PDB file of C-alpha atoms in Angstrom:
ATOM      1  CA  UNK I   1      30.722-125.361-192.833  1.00 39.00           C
ATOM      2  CA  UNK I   2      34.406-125.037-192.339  1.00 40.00           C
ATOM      3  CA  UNK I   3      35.168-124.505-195.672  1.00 42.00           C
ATOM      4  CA  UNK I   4      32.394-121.873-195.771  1.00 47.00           C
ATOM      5  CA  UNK I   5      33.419-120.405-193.302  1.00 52.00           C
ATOM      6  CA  UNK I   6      37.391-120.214-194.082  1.00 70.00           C
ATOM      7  CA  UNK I   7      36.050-117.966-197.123  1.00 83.00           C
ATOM      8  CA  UNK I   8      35.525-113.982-197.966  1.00 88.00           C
ATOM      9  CA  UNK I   9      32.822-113.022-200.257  1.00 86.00           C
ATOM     10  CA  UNK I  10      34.042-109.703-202.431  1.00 87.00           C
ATOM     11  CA  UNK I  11      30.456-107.797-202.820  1.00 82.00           C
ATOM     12  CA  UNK I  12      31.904-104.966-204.605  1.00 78.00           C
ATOM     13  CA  UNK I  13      30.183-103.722-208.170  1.00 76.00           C
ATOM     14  CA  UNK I  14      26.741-106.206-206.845  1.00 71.00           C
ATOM     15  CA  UNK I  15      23.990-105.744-209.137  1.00 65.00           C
ATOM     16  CA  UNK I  16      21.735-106.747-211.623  1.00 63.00           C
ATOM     17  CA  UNK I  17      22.653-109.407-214.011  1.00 65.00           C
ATOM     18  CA  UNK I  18      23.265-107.086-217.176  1.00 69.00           C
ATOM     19  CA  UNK I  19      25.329-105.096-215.376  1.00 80.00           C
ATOM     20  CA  UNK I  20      27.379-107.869-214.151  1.00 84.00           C
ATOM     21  CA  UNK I  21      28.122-108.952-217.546  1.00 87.00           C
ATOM     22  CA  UNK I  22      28.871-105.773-218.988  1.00 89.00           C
ATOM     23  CA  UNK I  23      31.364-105.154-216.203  1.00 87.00           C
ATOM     24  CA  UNK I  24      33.099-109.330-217.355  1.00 90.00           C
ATOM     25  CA  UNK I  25      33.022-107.543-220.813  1.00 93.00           C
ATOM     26  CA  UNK I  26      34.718-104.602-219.640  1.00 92.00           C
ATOM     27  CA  UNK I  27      37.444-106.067-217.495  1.00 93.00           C
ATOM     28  CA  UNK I  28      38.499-108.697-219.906  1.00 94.00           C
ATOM     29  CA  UNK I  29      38.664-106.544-222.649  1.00 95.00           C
ATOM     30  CA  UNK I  30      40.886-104.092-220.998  1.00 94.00           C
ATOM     31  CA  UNK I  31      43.259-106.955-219.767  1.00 95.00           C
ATOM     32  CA  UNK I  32      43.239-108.207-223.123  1.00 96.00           C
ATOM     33  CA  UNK I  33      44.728-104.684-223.805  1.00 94.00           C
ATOM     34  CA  UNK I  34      47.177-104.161-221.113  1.00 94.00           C
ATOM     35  CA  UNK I  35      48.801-107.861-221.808  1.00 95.00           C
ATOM     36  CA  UNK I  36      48.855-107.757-225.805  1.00 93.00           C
ATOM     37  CA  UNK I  37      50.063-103.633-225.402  1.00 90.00           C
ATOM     38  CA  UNK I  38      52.674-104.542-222.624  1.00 92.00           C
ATOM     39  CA  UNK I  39      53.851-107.448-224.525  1.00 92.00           C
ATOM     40  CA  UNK I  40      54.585-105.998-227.463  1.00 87.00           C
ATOM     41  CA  UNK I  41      56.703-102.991-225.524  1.00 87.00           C
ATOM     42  CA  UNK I  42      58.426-106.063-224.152  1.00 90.00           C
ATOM     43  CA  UNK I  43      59.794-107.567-227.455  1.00 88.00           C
ATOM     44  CA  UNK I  44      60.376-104.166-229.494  1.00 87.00           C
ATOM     45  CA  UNK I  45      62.428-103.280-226.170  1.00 88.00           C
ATOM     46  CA  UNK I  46      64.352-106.535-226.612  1.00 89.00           C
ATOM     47  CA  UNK I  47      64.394-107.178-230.286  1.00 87.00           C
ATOM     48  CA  UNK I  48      65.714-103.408-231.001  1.00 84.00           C
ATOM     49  CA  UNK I  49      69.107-102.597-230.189  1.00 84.00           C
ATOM     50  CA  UNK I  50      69.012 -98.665-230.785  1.00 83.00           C
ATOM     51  CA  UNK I  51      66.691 -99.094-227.733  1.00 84.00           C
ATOM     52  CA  UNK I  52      68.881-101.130-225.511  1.00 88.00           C
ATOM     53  CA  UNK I  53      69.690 -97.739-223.151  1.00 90.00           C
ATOM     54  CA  UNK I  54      68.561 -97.180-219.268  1.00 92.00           C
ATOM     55  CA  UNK I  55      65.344 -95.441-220.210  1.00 88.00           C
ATOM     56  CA  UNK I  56      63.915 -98.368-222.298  1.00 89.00           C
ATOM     57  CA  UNK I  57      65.370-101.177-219.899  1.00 93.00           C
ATOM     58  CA  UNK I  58      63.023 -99.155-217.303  1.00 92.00           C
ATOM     59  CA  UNK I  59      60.072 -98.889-219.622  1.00 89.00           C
ATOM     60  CA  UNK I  60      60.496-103.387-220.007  1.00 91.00           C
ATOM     61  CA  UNK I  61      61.389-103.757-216.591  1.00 94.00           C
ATOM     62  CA  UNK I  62      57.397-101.392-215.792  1.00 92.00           C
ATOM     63  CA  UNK I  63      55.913-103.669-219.067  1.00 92.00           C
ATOM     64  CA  UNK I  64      56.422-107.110-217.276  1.00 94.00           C
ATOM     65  CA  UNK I  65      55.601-105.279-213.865  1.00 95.00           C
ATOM     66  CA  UNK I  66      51.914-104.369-215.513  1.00 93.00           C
ATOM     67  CA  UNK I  67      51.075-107.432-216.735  1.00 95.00           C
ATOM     68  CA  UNK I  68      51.802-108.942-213.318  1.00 94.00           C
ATOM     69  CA  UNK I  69      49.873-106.247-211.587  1.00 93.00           C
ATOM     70  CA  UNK I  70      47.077-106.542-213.780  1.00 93.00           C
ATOM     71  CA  UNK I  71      46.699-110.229-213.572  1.00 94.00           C
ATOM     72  CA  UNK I  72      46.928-110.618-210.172  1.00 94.00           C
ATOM     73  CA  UNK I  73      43.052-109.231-209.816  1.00 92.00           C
ATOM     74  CA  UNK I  74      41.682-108.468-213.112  1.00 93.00           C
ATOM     75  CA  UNK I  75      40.841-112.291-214.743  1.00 93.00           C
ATOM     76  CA  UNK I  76      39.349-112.980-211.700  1.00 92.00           C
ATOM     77  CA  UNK I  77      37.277-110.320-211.030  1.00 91.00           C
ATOM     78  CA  UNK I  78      35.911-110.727-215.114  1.00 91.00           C
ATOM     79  CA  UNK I  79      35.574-114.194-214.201  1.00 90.00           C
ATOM     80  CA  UNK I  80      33.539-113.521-211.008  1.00 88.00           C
ATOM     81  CA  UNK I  81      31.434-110.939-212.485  1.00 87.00           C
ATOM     82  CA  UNK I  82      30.358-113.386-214.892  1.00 86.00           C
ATOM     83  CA  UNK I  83      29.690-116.531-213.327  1.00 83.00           C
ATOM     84  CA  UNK I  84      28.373-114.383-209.888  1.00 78.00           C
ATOM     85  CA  UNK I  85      31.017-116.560-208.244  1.00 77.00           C
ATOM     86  CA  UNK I  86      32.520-114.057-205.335  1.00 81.00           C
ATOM     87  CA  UNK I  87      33.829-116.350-202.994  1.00 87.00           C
ATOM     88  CA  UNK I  88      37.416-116.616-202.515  1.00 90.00           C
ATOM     89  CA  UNK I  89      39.639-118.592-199.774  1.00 89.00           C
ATOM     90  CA  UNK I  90      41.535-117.293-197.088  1.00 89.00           C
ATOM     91  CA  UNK I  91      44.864-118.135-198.424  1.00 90.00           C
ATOM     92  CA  UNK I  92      43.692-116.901-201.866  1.00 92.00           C
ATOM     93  CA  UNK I  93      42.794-113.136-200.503  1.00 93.00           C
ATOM     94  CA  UNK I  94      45.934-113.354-198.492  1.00 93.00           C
ATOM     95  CA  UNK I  95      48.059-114.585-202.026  1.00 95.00           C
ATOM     96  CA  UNK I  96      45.883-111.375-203.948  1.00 95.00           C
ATOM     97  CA  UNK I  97      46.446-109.005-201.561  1.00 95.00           C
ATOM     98  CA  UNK I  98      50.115-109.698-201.035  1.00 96.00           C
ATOM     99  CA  UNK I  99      51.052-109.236-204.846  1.00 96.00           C
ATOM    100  CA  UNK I 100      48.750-106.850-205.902  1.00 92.00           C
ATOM    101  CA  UNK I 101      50.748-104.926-202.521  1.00 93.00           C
ATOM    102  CA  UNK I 102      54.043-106.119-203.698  1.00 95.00           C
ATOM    103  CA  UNK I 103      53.583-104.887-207.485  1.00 95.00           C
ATOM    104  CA  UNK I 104      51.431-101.751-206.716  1.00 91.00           C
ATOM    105  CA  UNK I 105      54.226-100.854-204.377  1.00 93.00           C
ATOM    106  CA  UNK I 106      57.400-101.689-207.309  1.00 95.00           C
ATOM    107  CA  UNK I 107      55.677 -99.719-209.750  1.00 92.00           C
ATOM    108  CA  UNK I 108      55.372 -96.683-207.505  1.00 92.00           C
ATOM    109  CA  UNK I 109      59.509 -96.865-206.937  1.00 95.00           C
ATOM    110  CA  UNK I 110      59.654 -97.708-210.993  1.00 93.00           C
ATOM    111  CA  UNK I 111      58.151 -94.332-211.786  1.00 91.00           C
ATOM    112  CA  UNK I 112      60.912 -92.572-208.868  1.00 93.00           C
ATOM    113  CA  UNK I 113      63.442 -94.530-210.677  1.00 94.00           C
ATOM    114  CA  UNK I 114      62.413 -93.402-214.120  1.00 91.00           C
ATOM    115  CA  UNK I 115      62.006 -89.825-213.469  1.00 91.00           C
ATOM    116  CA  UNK I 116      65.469 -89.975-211.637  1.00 94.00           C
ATOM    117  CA  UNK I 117      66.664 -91.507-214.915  1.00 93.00           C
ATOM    118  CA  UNK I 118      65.099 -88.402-217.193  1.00 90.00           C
ATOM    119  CA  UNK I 119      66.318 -85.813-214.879  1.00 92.00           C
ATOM    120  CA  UNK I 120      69.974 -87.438-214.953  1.00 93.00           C
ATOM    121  CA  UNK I 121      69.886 -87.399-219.011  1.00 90.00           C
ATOM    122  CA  UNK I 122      68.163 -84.207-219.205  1.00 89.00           C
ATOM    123  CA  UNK I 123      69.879 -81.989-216.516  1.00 90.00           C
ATOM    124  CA  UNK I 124      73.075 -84.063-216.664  1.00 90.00           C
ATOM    125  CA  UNK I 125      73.691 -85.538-220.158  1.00 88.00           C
ATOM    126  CA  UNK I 126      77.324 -85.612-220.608  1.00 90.00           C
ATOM    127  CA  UNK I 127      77.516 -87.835-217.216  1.00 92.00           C
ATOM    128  CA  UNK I 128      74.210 -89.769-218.077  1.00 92.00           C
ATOM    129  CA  UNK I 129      76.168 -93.147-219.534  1.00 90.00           C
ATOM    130  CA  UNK I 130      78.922 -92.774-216.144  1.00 92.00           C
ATOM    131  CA  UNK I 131      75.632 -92.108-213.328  1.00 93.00           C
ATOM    132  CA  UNK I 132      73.382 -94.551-215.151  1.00 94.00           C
ATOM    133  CA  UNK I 133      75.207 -98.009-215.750  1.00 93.00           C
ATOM    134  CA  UNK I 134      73.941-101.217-216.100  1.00 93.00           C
ATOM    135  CA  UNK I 135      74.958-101.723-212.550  1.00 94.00           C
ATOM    136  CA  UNK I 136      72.907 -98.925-211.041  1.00 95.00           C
ATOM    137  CA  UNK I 137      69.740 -99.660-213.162  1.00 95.00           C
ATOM    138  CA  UNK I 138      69.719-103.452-212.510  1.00 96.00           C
ATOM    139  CA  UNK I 139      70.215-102.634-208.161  1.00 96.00           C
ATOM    140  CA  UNK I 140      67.240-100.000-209.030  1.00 96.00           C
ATOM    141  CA  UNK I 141      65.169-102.219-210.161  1.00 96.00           C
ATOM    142  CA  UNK I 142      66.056-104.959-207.660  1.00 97.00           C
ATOM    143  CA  UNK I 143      65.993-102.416-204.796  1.00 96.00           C
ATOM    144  CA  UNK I 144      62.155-101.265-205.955  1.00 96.00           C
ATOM    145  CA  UNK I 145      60.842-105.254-205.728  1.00 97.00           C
ATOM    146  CA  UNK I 146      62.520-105.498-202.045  1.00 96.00           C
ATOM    147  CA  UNK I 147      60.939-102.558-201.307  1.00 95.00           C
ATOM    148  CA  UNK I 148      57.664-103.793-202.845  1.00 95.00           C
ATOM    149  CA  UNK I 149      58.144-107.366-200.728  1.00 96.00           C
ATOM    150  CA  UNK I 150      59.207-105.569-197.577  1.00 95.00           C
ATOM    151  CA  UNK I 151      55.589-103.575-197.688  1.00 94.00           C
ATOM    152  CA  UNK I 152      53.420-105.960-199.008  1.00 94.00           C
ATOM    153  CA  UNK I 153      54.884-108.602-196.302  1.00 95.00           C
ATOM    154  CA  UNK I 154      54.503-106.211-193.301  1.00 94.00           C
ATOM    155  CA  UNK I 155      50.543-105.113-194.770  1.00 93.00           C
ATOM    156  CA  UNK I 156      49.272-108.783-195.255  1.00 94.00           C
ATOM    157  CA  UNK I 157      50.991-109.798-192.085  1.00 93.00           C
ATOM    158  CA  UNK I 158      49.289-107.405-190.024  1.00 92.00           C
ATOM    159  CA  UNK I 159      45.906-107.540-192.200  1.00 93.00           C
ATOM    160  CA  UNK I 160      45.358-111.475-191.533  1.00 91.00           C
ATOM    161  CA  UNK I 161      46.795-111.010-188.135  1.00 90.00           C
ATOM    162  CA  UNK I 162      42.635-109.662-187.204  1.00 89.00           C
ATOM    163  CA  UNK I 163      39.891-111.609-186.626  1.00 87.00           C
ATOM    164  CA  UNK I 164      37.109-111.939-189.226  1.00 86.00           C
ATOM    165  CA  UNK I 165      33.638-113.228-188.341  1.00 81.00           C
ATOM    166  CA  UNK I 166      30.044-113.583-189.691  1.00 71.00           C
ATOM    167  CA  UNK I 167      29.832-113.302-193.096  1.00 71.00           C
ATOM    168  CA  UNK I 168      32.999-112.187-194.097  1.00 81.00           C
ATOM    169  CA  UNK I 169      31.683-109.201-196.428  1.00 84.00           C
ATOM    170  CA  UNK I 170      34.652-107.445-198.285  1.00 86.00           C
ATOM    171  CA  UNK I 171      33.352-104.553-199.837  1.00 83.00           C
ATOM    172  CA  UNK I 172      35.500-104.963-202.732  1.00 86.00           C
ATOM    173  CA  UNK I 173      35.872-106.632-206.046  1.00 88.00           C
ATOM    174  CA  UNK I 174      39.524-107.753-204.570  1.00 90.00           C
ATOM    175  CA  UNK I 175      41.003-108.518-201.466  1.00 91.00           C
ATOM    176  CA  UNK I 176      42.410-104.665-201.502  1.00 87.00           C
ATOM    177  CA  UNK I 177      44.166-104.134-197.825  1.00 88.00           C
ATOM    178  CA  UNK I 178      41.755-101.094-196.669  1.00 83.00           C
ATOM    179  CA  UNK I 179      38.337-103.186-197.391  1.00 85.00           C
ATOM    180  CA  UNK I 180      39.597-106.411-195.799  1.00 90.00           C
ATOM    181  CA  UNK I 181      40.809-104.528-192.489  1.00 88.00           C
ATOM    182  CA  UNK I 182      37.503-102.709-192.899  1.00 84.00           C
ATOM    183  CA  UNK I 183      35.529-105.892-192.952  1.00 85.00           C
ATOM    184  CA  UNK I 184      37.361-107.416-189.811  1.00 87.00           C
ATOM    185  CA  UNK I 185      35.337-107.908-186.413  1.00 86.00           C
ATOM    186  CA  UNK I 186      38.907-106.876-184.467  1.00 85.00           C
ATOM    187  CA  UNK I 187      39.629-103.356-183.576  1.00 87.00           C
ATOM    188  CA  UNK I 188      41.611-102.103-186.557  1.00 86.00           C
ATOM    189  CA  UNK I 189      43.336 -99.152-185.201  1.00 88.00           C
ATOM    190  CA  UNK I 190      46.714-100.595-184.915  1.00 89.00           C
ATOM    191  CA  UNK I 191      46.290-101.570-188.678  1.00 88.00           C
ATOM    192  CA  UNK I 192      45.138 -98.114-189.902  1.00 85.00           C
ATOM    193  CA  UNK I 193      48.055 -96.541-188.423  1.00 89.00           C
ATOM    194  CA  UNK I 194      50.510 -99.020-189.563  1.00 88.00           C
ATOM    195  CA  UNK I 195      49.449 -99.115-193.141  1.00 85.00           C
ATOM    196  CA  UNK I 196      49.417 -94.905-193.045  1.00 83.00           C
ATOM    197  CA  UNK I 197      53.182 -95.197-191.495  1.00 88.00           C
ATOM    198  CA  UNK I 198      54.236 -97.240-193.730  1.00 88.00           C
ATOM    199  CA  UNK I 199      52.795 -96.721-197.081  1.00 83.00           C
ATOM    200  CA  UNK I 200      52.461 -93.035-196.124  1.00 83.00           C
ATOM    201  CA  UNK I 201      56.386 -92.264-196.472  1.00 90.00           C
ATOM    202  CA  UNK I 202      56.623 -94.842-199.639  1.00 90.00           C
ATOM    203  CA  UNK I 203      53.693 -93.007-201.605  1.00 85.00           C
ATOM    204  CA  UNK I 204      55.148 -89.380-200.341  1.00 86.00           C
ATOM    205  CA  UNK I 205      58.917 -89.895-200.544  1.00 91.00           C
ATOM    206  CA  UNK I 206      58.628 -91.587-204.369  1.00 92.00           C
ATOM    207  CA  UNK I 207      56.026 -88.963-205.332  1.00 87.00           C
ATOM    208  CA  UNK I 208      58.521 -86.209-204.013  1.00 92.00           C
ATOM    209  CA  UNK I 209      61.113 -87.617-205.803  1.00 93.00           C
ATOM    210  CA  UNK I 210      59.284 -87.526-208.945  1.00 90.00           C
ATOM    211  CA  UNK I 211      58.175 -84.253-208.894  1.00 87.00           C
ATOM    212  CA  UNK I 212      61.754 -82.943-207.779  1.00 93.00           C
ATOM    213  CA  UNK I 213      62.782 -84.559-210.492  1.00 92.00           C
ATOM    214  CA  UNK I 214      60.782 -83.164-212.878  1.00 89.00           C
ATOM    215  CA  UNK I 215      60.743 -79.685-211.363  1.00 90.00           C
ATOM    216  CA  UNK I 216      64.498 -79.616-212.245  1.00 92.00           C
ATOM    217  CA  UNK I 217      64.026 -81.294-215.646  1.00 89.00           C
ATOM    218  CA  UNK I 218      61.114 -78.521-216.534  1.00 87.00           C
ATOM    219  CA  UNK I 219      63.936 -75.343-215.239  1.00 90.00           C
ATOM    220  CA  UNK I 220      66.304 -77.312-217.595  1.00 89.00           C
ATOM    221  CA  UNK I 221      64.213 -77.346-220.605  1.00 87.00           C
ATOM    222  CA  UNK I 222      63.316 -73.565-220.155  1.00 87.00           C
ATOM    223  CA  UNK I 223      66.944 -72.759-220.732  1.00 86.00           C
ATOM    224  CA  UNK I 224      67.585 -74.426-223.402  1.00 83.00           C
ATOM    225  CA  UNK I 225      68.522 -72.104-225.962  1.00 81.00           C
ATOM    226  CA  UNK I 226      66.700 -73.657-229.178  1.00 80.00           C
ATOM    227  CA  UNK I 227      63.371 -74.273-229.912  1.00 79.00           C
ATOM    228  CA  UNK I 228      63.903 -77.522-231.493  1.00 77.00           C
ATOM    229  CA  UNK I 229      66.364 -78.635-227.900  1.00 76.00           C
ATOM    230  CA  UNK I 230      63.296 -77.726-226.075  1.00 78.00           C
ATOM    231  CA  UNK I 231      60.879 -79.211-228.019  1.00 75.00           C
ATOM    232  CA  UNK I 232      62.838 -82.635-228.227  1.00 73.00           C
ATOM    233  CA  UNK I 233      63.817 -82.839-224.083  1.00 73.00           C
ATOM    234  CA  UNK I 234      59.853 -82.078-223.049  1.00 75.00           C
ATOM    235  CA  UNK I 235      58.671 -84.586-225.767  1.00 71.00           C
ATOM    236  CA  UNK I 236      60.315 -87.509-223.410  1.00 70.00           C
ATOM    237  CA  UNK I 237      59.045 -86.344-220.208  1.00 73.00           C
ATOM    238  CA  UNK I 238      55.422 -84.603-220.853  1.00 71.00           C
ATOM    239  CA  UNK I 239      53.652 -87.740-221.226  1.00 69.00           C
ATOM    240  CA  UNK I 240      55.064 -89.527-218.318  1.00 73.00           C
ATOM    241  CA  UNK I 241      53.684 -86.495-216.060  1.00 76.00           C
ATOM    242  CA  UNK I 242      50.229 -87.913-216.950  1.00 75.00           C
ATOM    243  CA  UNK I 243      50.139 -91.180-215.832  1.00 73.00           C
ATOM    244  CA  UNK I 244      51.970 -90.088-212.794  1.00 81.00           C
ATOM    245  CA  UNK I 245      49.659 -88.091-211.761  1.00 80.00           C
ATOM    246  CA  UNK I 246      46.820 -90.271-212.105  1.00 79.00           C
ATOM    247  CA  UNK I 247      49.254 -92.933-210.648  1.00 82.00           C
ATOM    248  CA  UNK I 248      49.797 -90.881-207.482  1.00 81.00           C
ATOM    249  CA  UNK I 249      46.772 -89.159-207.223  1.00 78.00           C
ATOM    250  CA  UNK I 250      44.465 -91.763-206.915  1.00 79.00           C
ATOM    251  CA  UNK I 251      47.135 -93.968-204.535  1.00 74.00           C
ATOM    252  CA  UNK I 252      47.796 -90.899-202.217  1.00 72.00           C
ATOM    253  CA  UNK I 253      43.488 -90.786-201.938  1.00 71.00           C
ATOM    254  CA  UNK I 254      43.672 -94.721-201.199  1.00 67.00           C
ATOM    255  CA  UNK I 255      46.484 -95.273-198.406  1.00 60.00           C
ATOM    256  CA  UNK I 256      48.149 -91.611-197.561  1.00 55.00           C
ATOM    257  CA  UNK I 257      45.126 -90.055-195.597  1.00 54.00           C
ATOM    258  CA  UNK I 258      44.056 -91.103-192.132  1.00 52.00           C
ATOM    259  CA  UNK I 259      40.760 -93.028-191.991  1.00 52.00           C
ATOM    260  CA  UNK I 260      41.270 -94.626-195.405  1.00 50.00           C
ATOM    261  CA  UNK I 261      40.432 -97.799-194.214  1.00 46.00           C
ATOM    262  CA  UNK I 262      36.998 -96.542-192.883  1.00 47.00           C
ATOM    263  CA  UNK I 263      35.235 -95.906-196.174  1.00 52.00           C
ATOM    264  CA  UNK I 264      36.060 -98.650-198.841  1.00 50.00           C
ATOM    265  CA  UNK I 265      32.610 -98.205-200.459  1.00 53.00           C
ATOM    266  CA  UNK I 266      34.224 -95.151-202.094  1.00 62.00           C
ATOM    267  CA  UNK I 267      37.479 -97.189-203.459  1.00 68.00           C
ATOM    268  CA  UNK I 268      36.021 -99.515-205.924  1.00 77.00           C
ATOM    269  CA  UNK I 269      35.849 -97.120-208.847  1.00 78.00           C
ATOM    270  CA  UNK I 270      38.993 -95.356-207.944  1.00 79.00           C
ATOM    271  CA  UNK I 271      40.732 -98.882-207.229  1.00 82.00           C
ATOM    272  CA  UNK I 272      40.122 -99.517-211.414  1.00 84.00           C
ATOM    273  CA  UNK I 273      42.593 -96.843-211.990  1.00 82.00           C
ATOM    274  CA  UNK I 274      45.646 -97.968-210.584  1.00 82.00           C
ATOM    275  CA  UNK I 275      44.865-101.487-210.791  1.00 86.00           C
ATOM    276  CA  UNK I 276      42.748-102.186-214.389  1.00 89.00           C
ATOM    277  CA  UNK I 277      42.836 -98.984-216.355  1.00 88.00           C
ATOM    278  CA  UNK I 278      46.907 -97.585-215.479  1.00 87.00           C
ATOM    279  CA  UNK I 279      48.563-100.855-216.588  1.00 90.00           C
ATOM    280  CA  UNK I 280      46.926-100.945-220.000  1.00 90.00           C
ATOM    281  CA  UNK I 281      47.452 -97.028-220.597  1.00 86.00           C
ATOM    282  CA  UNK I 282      51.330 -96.843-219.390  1.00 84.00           C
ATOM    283  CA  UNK I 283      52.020 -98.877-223.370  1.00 84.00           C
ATOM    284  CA  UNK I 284      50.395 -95.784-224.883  1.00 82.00           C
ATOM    285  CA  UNK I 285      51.394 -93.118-222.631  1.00 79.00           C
ATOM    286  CA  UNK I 286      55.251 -94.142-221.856  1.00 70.00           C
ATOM    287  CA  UNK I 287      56.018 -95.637-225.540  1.00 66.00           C
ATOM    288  CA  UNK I 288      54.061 -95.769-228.180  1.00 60.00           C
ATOM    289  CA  UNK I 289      53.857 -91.859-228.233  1.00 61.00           C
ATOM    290  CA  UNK I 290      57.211 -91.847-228.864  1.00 69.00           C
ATOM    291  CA  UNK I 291      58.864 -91.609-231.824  1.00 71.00           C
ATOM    292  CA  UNK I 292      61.858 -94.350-231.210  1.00 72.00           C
ATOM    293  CA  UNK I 293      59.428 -96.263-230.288  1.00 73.00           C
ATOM    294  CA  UNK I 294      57.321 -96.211-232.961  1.00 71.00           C
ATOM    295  CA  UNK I 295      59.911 -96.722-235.632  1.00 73.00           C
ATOM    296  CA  UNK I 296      60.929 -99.582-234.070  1.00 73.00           C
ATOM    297  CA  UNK I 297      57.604-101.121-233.970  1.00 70.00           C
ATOM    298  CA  UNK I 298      56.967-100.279-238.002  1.00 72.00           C
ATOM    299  CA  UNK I 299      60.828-102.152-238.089  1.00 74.00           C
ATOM    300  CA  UNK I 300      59.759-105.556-236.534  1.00 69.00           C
ATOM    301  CA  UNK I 301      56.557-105.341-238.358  1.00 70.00           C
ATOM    302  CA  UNK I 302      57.905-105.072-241.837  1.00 72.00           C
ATOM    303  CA  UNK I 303      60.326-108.061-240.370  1.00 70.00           C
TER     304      UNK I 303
END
């Protein structure tokens, strides 16, 4: 009874058998995607030298960063969808919940640190190799998984801080922060305003820098005097603008907005997004639409 009651059930995506398995089918073979995709980013990255620059150290650094985010829910939720088995420990929610927090939170300052990165190359290339040196990138990148742990420490803390009682319902198909302060018999004001103060200014401020960023980078390309200049500078930035979007979008909906926390019925589809669907596109959309890239990739396979 202890045990039982030391548990969460996740009742998100409940229904009929069929659908259950379809969903298993559907999760694993998206991770399947997102690992093998990411993964091979990861070595071309490393085993190419004409891409050893800032902008493809970022695009490794967001690789590994998706796999991690990706397997921190999506195996388990195939697995429970599967086997029906929803259950999950206290300590395991809090463990899910505090990385999925810490590496949902990384890749948001990733994408501020890459579209910093484009803007310095495109707006400013004859400083780009000065402003962008190892040195910077590697504190970047250090600087966005503090700021990831910092969050993620101060959201679990608070979350499993509340009370939780009777059945323990999350309705979620992961320990997401909104549906487990949602399913909590405490009051769960103090919560809803802490987790819009403090993801509010992380999801605003590294949007805004993004689209600053990119605002300059668009003026840029506009005066460029040849076609063929133009062409070339939009080519590296266009596609990043759509997985941002979706990206941002669909976090600011989650965690920017008061009363976020009072309808997590409506984030389970949305949650797939950023947390299943995102990581396996950002191969596709970052990379392997572009054309260093992609000779690199026929290189290592004719190795």
């Amino acid at each position: 009874n202890h045990t039982r009651r030391s548990e969460f059930m996740l009742v998100g995506f409940k229904s009929h058998p069929g659908s259950q398995v379809l969903l298993s089918v559907l999760f694993s073979t998206m991770y399947i995607v997102t690992v093998v995709g990411n993964i091979c980013m990861v070595l071309t990255i490393r085993m190419e030298p004409t891409l050893h620059t800032p902008m493809y150290f970022f695009l490794g650094n967001l690789s590994t960063l998706d796999i991690c985010y990706s397997s921190v829910i999506t195996p388990r939720a195939a697995l429970a969808f599967l086997l029906g088995r929803r259950s999950i420990s206290h300590a395991g929610c809090a463990s899910q919940m505090f990385f999925f927090s810490l590496f949902g939170t990384t890749e948001a300052f990733f994408l501020a640190v890459m579209a910093y990165d484009r803007f310095t190359a495109i707006c400013n290339p004859l400083l780009y190799q000065v402003i962008m040196s190892r040195r910077l990138c590697v504190l970047m990148v250090v600087g966005s998984y503090l700021s990831g742990c910092i969050n993620c420490t101060i959201q679990t803390g608070f979350t499993f801080s509340l009370s939780f009682c009777g059945h323990r319902e999350i309705n979620h198909f992961f320990c997401e922060v909104a549906a487990v302060i949602h399913s909590s018999c405490s009051n769960t004001l103090v919560n809803e305003l802490v987790m819009l103060a403090v993801c509010g200014p992380i999801i605003v401020g590294t949007a805004l820098v993004v689209f600053v960023s990119y605002g300059y980078i668009i003026i840029t390309i506009i005066q460029m005097p040849s076609a063929e200049s133009r062409h070339k500078a939009f080519s590296t930035c266009s596609s990043h603008m759509v997985a941002i979007c979706l990206f941002f979008g669909t976090v600011f909906f989650m965690y920017a907005q008061p009363g976020a926390a009072s309808s997590p019925s409506k984030s389970n589809i949305i949650s797939i997004f950023y947390t299943v669907v995102i990581p396996m596109l950002n191969p596709f959309i970052y990379s392997l639409r572009n054309r260093e890239v992609k000779e690199s990739l026929k290189k290592q396979l004719k190795r």
